[in-house]
Amino acid sequence: MTLVRELVRVAPHAGAHRPALRCAVSVGVPMLVLLGLGRVDLLGAAAFGAFTAIYGRDLTVPARSAVQALTGTLLTASVGIGLVAAHLPGAPWLELAVLVALACAATVIGGMVDWKPGGPLFFVFAAGAFAGAPAQSAGAAAAILATTAGTAAFSVLVGSAGAVFPTHVRARRPLVVRPARATREDLLDVLLACALAAPVAVLVGVEHLYWVLIGAVVPLAAAHTTHRLARGVHRVAGTAVGLLVAWPLLAADLPPWSVVLAAVLLQTAAELLILRNYGLALVCITPLALVVGAIMHPAPTGDLLADRILATVVGVAAALVVVVARRRPRS
């Protein structure tokens, strides 16, 4: 019954409109600039840089600025790692090894800084999107990195605006850096889940392998077993419903300006819901990822949707095996 209550619980609004507005500005303004410059090919890079705005929502300036500066730097580095990984031979195993190593590194750093949202999800996402794509030329890679870094820096500035426009929300926790050894249990969980998920993903023919790793690490970001189980169920159910939302958007072959509008609206809605009910937030996050991804790397809609749900199920199943085997009681 505790799990059922966790699945259907909708938390209070708790001022979610403030981080949602910061995210909308952080993703919308750079995308509109790129649209005006005719650089539709860089919209995806801007989206990854704008993930910086997601972090530090429970902190006030200057703590938020410090966390976002760190995560923005790591997101840019993750994109760079993905661009390099796309050139590696021996796919998919070397690609998977690089992404698992990145997931482990982000788990350790995130555990030390205790950033929110927790876990390595967005860093694996940023690297995987480019690692699994065709290799870029040096010039194209430089433009992608510059766009990601520039958008991340803009997101930090937007997040720092609280120093000028106070939100009247006090930080709910101090910014504390913990020793790396405090994250060893989280690191072991991530390693086990990825080790279980990766070979199964290759065996069943998942095309977007980084989606599997994302599914494997997402439930592990929760604090204890009940929340982890709920996060896994939410991930699968929310993704399934989100695919129904994504289907008409992908089938419509939206023009670039519509993609930007959809990205801003979906990102805003996701931030309004993410701490209230994770499953509901996934209904917005799933089409956001697919619509932005499709403009970077077009693919048949049916194949894309099928691969997404298969990858999610495989990744979450591996995570839940680890969750059940290594039960973590409520502290």
mmCIF file with all atom_site columns, C-alpha atoms in Angstrom, residues 127-269:
data_model
loop_
_atom_site.group_PDB
_atom_site.id
_atom_site.type_symbol
_atom_site.label_atom_id
_atom_site.label_alt_id
_atom_site.label_comp_id
_atom_site.label_asym_id
_atom_site.label_entity_id
_atom_site.label_seq_id
_atom_site.pdbx_PDB_ins_code
_atom_site.Cartn_x
_atom_site.Cartn_y
_atom_site.Cartn_z
_atom_site.occupancy
_atom_site.B_iso_or_equiv
_atom_site.pdbx_formal_charge
_atom_site.auth_seq_id
_atom_site.auth_comp_id
_atom_site.auth_asym_id
_atom_site.auth_atom_id
_atom_site.pdbx_PDB_model_num
ATOM 1   C CA . ALA A 1 127 ? 26.753 12.104 -24.197 1.00 0.00 ? 127 ALA A CA 1
ATOM 2   C CA . GLY A 1 128 ? 24.624 9.268  -25.567 1.00 0.00 ? 128 GLY A CA 1
ATOM 3   C CA . ALA A 1 129 ? 22.719 11.443 -28.009 1.00 0.00 ? 129 ALA A CA 1
ATOM 4   C CA . PHE A 1 130 ? 25.968 12.266 -29.812 1.00 0.00 ? 130 PHE A CA 1
ATOM 5   C CA . ALA A 1 131 ? 27.828 9.005  -29.212 1.00 0.00 ? 131 ALA A CA 1
ATOM 6   C CA . GLY A 1 132 ? 25.119 7.055  -31.017 1.00 0.00 ? 132 GLY A CA 1
ATOM 7   C CA . ALA A 1 133 ? 24.882 9.512  -33.919 1.00 0.00 ? 133 ALA A CA 1
ATOM 8   C CA . PRO A 1 134 ? 27.070 9.775  -37.030 1.00 0.00 ? 134 PRO A CA 1
ATOM 9   C CA . ALA A 1 135 ? 30.529 11.161 -36.254 1.00 0.00 ? 135 ALA A CA 1
ATOM 10  C CA . GLN A 1 136 ? 30.823 14.925 -36.662 1.00 0.00 ? 136 GLN A CA 1
ATOM 11  C CA . SER A 1 137 ? 33.560 16.859 -38.428 1.00 0.00 ? 137 SER A CA 1
ATOM 12  C CA . ALA A 1 138 ? 35.873 19.002 -36.320 1.00 0.00 ? 138 ALA A CA 1
ATOM 13  C CA . GLY A 1 139 ? 34.064 22.189 -37.363 1.00 0.00 ? 139 GLY A CA 1
ATOM 14  C CA . ALA A 1 140 ? 30.611 20.800 -36.623 1.00 0.00 ? 140 ALA A CA 1
ATOM 15  C CA . ALA A 1 141 ? 31.776 19.424 -33.268 1.00 0.00 ? 141 ALA A CA 1
ATOM 16  C CA . ALA A 1 142 ? 33.222 22.803 -32.307 1.00 0.00 ? 142 ALA A CA 1
ATOM 17  C CA . ALA A 1 143 ? 29.906 24.509 -33.126 1.00 0.00 ? 143 ALA A CA 1
ATOM 18  C CA . ILE A 1 144 ? 27.995 21.948 -31.056 1.00 0.00 ? 144 ILE A CA 1
ATOM 19  C CA . LEU A 1 145 ? 30.301 22.406 -28.073 1.00 0.00 ? 145 LEU A CA 1
ATOM 20  C CA . ALA A 1 146 ? 30.190 26.195 -28.326 1.00 0.00 ? 146 ALA A CA 1
ATOM 21  C CA . THR A 1 147 ? 26.377 26.153 -28.466 1.00 0.00 ? 147 THR A CA 1
ATOM 22  C CA . THR A 1 148 ? 26.120 23.818 -25.488 1.00 0.00 ? 148 THR A CA 1
ATOM 23  C CA . ALA A 1 149 ? 28.569 25.873 -23.442 1.00 0.00 ? 149 ALA A CA 1
ATOM 24  C CA . GLY A 1 150 ? 26.953 29.169 -24.407 1.00 0.00 ? 150 GLY A CA 1
ATOM 25  C CA . THR A 1 151 ? 23.465 27.943 -23.520 1.00 0.00 ? 151 THR A CA 1
ATOM 26  C CA . ALA A 1 152 ? 24.734 26.512 -20.236 1.00 0.00 ? 152 ALA A CA 1
ATOM 27  C CA . ALA A 1 153 ? 26.345 29.849 -19.356 1.00 0.00 ? 153 ALA A CA 1
ATOM 28  C CA . PHE A 1 154 ? 23.130 31.685 -20.230 1.00 0.00 ? 154 PHE A CA 1
ATOM 29  C CA . SER A 1 155 ? 21.202 29.271 -17.987 1.00 0.00 ? 155 SER A CA 1
ATOM 30  C CA . VAL A 1 156 ? 23.532 30.085 -15.088 1.00 0.00 ? 156 VAL A CA 1
ATOM 31  C CA . LEU A 1 157 ? 22.860 33.797 -15.626 1.00 0.00 ? 157 LEU A CA 1
ATOM 32  C CA . VAL A 1 158 ? 19.117 33.188 -15.655 1.00 0.00 ? 158 VAL A CA 1
ATOM 33  C CA . GLY A 1 159 ? 19.414 31.115 -12.498 1.00 0.00 ? 159 GLY A CA 1
ATOM 34  C CA . SER A 1 160 ? 21.466 33.859 -10.862 1.00 0.00 ? 160 SER A CA 1
ATOM 35  C CA . ALA A 1 161 ? 18.761 36.462 -11.499 1.00 0.00 ? 161 ALA A CA 1
ATOM 36  C CA . GLY A 1 162 ? 17.439 35.664 -8.031  1.00 0.00 ? 162 GLY A CA 1
ATOM 37  C CA . ALA A 1 163 ? 20.129 37.965 -6.673  1.00 0.00 ? 163 ALA A CA 1
ATOM 38  C CA . VAL A 1 164 ? 18.362 40.861 -8.429  1.00 0.00 ? 164 VAL A CA 1
ATOM 39  C CA . PHE A 1 165 ? 14.784 39.573 -8.247  1.00 0.00 ? 165 PHE A CA 1
ATOM 40  C CA . PRO A 1 166 ? 14.434 37.733 -4.921  1.00 0.00 ? 166 PRO A CA 1
ATOM 41  C CA . THR A 1 167 ? 12.021 34.819 -4.950  1.00 0.00 ? 167 THR A CA 1
ATOM 42  C CA . HIS A 1 168 ? 11.383 34.954 -1.176  1.00 0.00 ? 168 HIS A CA 1
ATOM 43  C CA . VAL A 1 169 ? 12.184 31.245 -1.020  1.00 0.00 ? 169 VAL A CA 1
ATOM 44  C CA . ARG A 1 170 ? 14.906 30.246 1.384   1.00 0.00 ? 170 ARG A CA 1
ATOM 45  C CA . ALA A 1 171 ? 17.344 27.473 0.507   1.00 0.00 ? 171 ALA A CA 1
ATOM 46  C CA . ARG A 1 172 ? 16.006 24.236 1.971   1.00 0.00 ? 172 ARG A CA 1
ATOM 47  C CA . ARG A 1 173 ? 19.518 22.896 2.493   1.00 0.00 ? 173 ARG A CA 1
ATOM 48  C CA . PRO A 1 174 ? 23.078 24.214 2.576   1.00 0.00 ? 174 PRO A CA 1
ATOM 49  C CA . LEU A 1 175 ? 25.529 23.497 -0.219  1.00 0.00 ? 175 LEU A CA 1
ATOM 50  C CA . VAL A 1 176 ? 27.851 20.863 1.273   1.00 0.00 ? 176 VAL A CA 1
ATOM 51  C CA . VAL A 1 177 ? 30.518 18.822 -0.498  1.00 0.00 ? 177 VAL A CA 1
ATOM 52  C CA . ARG A 1 178 ? 30.688 15.315 0.953   1.00 0.00 ? 178 ARG A CA 1
ATOM 53  C CA . PRO A 1 179 ? 33.611 12.872 0.707   1.00 0.00 ? 179 PRO A CA 1
ATOM 54  C CA . ALA A 1 180 ? 33.555 10.568 -2.334  1.00 0.00 ? 180 ALA A CA 1
ATOM 55  C CA . ARG A 1 181 ? 33.331 7.468  -0.140  1.00 0.00 ? 181 ARG A CA 1
ATOM 56  C CA . ALA A 1 182 ? 29.795 8.506  0.831   1.00 0.00 ? 182 ALA A CA 1
ATOM 57  C CA . THR A 1 183 ? 28.652 7.617  -2.699  1.00 0.00 ? 183 THR A CA 1
ATOM 58  C CA . ARG A 1 184 ? 30.107 4.105  -2.920  1.00 0.00 ? 184 ARG A CA 1
ATOM 59  C CA . GLU A 1 185 ? 26.751 2.326  -2.484  1.00 0.00 ? 185 GLU A CA 1
ATOM 60  C CA . ASP A 1 186 ? 25.160 4.487  -5.193  1.00 0.00 ? 186 ASP A CA 1
ATOM 61  C CA . LEU A 1 187 ? 28.112 3.801  -7.467  1.00 0.00 ? 187 LEU A CA 1
ATOM 62  C CA . LEU A 1 188 ? 27.826 0.053  -6.987  1.00 0.00 ? 188 LEU A CA 1
ATOM 63  C CA . ASP A 1 189 ? 24.095 0.171  -7.752  1.00 0.00 ? 189 ASP A CA 1
ATOM 64  C CA . VAL A 1 190 ? 24.716 2.094  -10.986 1.00 0.00 ? 190 VAL A CA 1
ATOM 65  C CA . LEU A 1 191 ? 27.453 -0.311 -12.064 1.00 0.00 ? 191 LEU A CA 1
ATOM 66  C CA . LEU A 1 192 ? 25.285 -3.363 -11.418 1.00 0.00 ? 192 LEU A CA 1
ATOM 67  C CA . ALA A 1 193 ? 22.234 -1.941 -13.184 1.00 0.00 ? 193 ALA A CA 1
ATOM 68  C CA . CYS A 1 194 ? 24.246 -0.907 -16.249 1.00 0.00 ? 194 CYS A CA 1
ATOM 69  C CA . ALA A 1 195 ? 26.052 -4.276 -16.338 1.00 0.00 ? 195 ALA A CA 1
ATOM 70  C CA . LEU A 1 196 ? 22.691 -6.051 -16.365 1.00 0.00 ? 196 LEU A CA 1
ATOM 71  C CA . ALA A 1 197 ? 21.005 -3.739 -18.865 1.00 0.00 ? 197 ALA A CA 1
ATOM 72  C CA . ALA A 1 198 ? 23.726 -3.319 -21.506 1.00 0.00 ? 198 ALA A CA 1
ATOM 73  C CA . PRO A 1 199 ? 24.073 -6.918 -22.769 1.00 0.00 ? 199 PRO A CA 1
ATOM 74  C CA . VAL A 1 200 ? 20.306 -7.432 -22.780 1.00 0.00 ? 200 VAL A CA 1
ATOM 75  C CA . ALA A 1 201 ? 19.872 -4.248 -24.803 1.00 0.00 ? 201 ALA A CA 1
ATOM 76  C CA . VAL A 1 202 ? 22.372 -5.428 -27.405 1.00 0.00 ? 202 VAL A CA 1
ATOM 77  C CA . LEU A 1 203 ? 20.794 -8.899 -27.465 1.00 0.00 ? 203 LEU A CA 1
ATOM 78  C CA . VAL A 1 204 ? 17.253 -7.639 -28.132 1.00 0.00 ? 204 VAL A CA 1
ATOM 79  C CA . GLY A 1 205 ? 18.439 -5.126 -30.711 1.00 0.00 ? 205 GLY A CA 1
ATOM 80  C CA . VAL A 1 206 ? 17.809 -1.771 -29.047 1.00 0.00 ? 206 VAL A CA 1
ATOM 81  C CA . GLU A 1 207 ? 19.049 0.936  -31.400 1.00 0.00 ? 207 GLU A CA 1
ATOM 82  C CA . HIS A 1 208 ? 19.397 3.846  -28.958 1.00 0.00 ? 208 HIS A CA 1
ATOM 83  C CA . LEU A 1 209 ? 21.505 2.136  -26.320 1.00 0.00 ? 209 LEU A CA 1
ATOM 84  C CA . TYR A 1 210 ? 21.871 5.213  -24.156 1.00 0.00 ? 210 TYR A CA 1
ATOM 85  C CA . TRP A 1 211 ? 18.103 5.157  -23.584 1.00 0.00 ? 211 TRP A CA 1
ATOM 86  C CA . VAL A 1 212 ? 18.602 1.801  -21.871 1.00 0.00 ? 212 VAL A CA 1
ATOM 87  C CA . LEU A 1 213 ? 21.283 3.198  -19.568 1.00 0.00 ? 213 LEU A CA 1
ATOM 88  C CA . ILE A 1 214 ? 19.055 6.163  -18.741 1.00 0.00 ? 214 ILE A CA 1
ATOM 89  C CA . GLY A 1 215 ? 16.276 3.760  -17.790 1.00 0.00 ? 215 GLY A CA 1
ATOM 90  C CA . ALA A 1 216 ? 18.736 1.829  -15.639 1.00 0.00 ? 216 ALA A CA 1
ATOM 91  C CA . VAL A 1 217 ? 20.016 4.809  -13.647 1.00 0.00 ? 217 VAL A CA 1
ATOM 92  C CA . VAL A 1 218 ? 16.792 6.784  -13.169 1.00 0.00 ? 218 VAL A CA 1
ATOM 93  C CA . PRO A 1 219 ? 15.202 4.655  -10.408 1.00 0.00 ? 219 PRO A CA 1
ATOM 94  C CA . LEU A 1 220 ? 18.495 4.563  -8.505  1.00 0.00 ? 220 LEU A CA 1
ATOM 95  C CA . ALA A 1 221 ? 18.452 8.326  -7.957  1.00 0.00 ? 221 ALA A CA 1
ATOM 96  C CA . ALA A 1 222 ? 15.693 7.876  -5.362  1.00 0.00 ? 222 ALA A CA 1
ATOM 97  C CA . ALA A 1 223 ? 16.611 7.517  -1.720  1.00 0.00 ? 223 ALA A CA 1
ATOM 98  C CA . HIS A 1 224 ? 15.139 4.174  -0.631  1.00 0.00 ? 224 HIS A CA 1
ATOM 99  C CA . THR A 1 225 ? 13.478 1.041  -1.972  1.00 0.00 ? 225 THR A CA 1
ATOM 100 C CA . THR A 1 226 ? 9.861  2.213  -2.071  1.00 0.00 ? 226 THR A CA 1
ATOM 101 C CA . HIS A 1 227 ? 10.743 5.444  -3.878  1.00 0.00 ? 227 HIS A CA 1
ATOM 102 C CA . ARG A 1 228 ? 13.011 3.528  -6.260  1.00 0.00 ? 228 ARG A CA 1
ATOM 103 C CA . LEU A 1 229 ? 10.283 1.045  -7.152  1.00 0.00 ? 229 LEU A CA 1
ATOM 104 C CA . ALA A 1 230 ? 7.825  3.880  -7.665  1.00 0.00 ? 230 ALA A CA 1
ATOM 105 C CA . ARG A 1 231 ? 10.322 5.752  -9.827  1.00 0.00 ? 231 ARG A CA 1
ATOM 106 C CA . GLY A 1 232 ? 10.764 2.681  -12.030 1.00 0.00 ? 232 GLY A CA 1
ATOM 107 C CA . VAL A 1 233 ? 7.014  2.170  -12.483 1.00 0.00 ? 233 VAL A CA 1
ATOM 108 C CA . HIS A 1 234 ? 6.569  5.877  -13.169 1.00 0.00 ? 234 HIS A CA 1
ATOM 109 C CA . ARG A 1 235 ? 9.342  5.749  -15.771 1.00 0.00 ? 235 ARG A CA 1
ATOM 110 C CA . VAL A 1 236 ? 7.684  2.977  -17.772 1.00 0.00 ? 236 VAL A CA 1
ATOM 111 C CA . ALA A 1 237 ? 4.092  4.195  -17.417 1.00 0.00 ? 237 ALA A CA 1
ATOM 112 C CA . GLY A 1 238 ? 4.941  7.857  -17.991 1.00 0.00 ? 238 GLY A CA 1
ATOM 113 C CA . THR A 1 239 ? 7.035  6.987  -21.038 1.00 0.00 ? 239 THR A CA 1
ATOM 114 C CA . ALA A 1 240 ? 4.211  4.892  -22.511 1.00 0.00 ? 240 ALA A CA 1
ATOM 115 C CA . VAL A 1 241 ? 1.700  7.730  -22.174 1.00 0.00 ? 241 VAL A CA 1
ATOM 116 C CA . GLY A 1 242 ? 4.297  10.254 -23.316 1.00 0.00 ? 242 GLY A CA 1
ATOM 117 C CA . LEU A 1 243 ? 4.758  8.263  -26.530 1.00 0.00 ? 243 LEU A CA 1
ATOM 118 C CA . LEU A 1 244 ? 1.070  8.795  -27.282 1.00 0.00 ? 244 LEU A CA 1
ATOM 119 C CA . VAL A 1 245 ? 1.687  12.536 -26.978 1.00 0.00 ? 245 VAL A CA 1
ATOM 120 C CA . ALA A 1 246 ? 4.858  12.339 -29.075 1.00 0.00 ? 246 ALA A CA 1
ATOM 121 C CA . TRP A 1 247 ? 3.280  10.303 -31.873 1.00 0.00 ? 247 TRP A CA 1
ATOM 122 C CA . PRO A 1 248 ? 1.210  13.097 -33.509 1.00 0.00 ? 248 PRO A CA 1
ATOM 123 C CA . LEU A 1 249 ? 4.007  15.624 -32.958 1.00 0.00 ? 249 LEU A CA 1
ATOM 124 C CA . LEU A 1 250 ? 6.534  13.424 -34.746 1.00 0.00 ? 250 LEU A CA 1
ATOM 125 C CA . ALA A 1 251 ? 4.100  12.371 -37.469 1.00 0.00 ? 251 ALA A CA 1
ATOM 126 C CA . ALA A 1 252 ? 3.261  16.023 -38.206 1.00 0.00 ? 252 ALA A CA 1
ATOM 127 C CA . ASP A 1 253 ? 6.876  16.737 -39.243 1.00 0.00 ? 253 ASP A CA 1
ATOM 128 C CA . LEU A 1 254 ? 6.820  20.063 -37.416 1.00 0.00 ? 254 LEU A CA 1
ATOM 129 C CA . PRO A 1 255 ? 8.661  23.059 -38.869 1.00 0.00 ? 255 PRO A CA 1
ATOM 130 C CA . PRO A 1 256 ? 11.589 24.316 -36.775 1.00 0.00 ? 256 PRO A CA 1
ATOM 131 C CA . TRP A 1 257 ? 9.681  27.174 -35.133 1.00 0.00 ? 257 TRP A CA 1
ATOM 132 C CA . SER A 1 258 ? 7.033  24.699 -33.966 1.00 0.00 ? 258 SER A CA 1
ATOM 133 C CA . VAL A 1 259 ? 9.739  22.454 -32.528 1.00 0.00 ? 259 VAL A CA 1
ATOM 134 C CA . VAL A 1 260 ? 11.064 25.379 -30.502 1.00 0.00 ? 260 VAL A CA 1
ATOM 135 C CA . LEU A 1 261 ? 7.569  26.218 -29.252 1.00 0.00 ? 261 LEU A CA 1
ATOM 136 C CA . ALA A 1 262 ? 6.907  22.591 -28.343 1.00 0.00 ? 262 ALA A CA 1
ATOM 137 C CA . ALA A 1 263 ? 10.255 22.349 -26.549 1.00 0.00 ? 263 ALA A CA 1
ATOM 138 C CA . VAL A 1 264 ? 9.553  25.428 -24.422 1.00 0.00 ? 264 VAL A CA 1
ATOM 139 C CA . LEU A 1 265 ? 6.012  24.353 -23.526 1.00 0.00 ? 265 LEU A CA 1
ATOM 140 C CA . LEU A 1 266 ? 6.973  20.767 -22.739 1.00 0.00 ? 266 LEU A CA 1
ATOM 141 C CA . GLN A 1 267 ? 10.035 21.777 -20.696 1.00 0.00 ? 267 GLN A CA 1
ATOM 142 C CA . THR A 1 268 ? 7.934  24.230 -18.701 1.00 0.00 ? 268 THR A CA 1
ATOM 143 C CA . ALA A 1 269 ? 5.215  21.658 -18.053 1.00 0.00 ? 269 ALA A CA 1
#
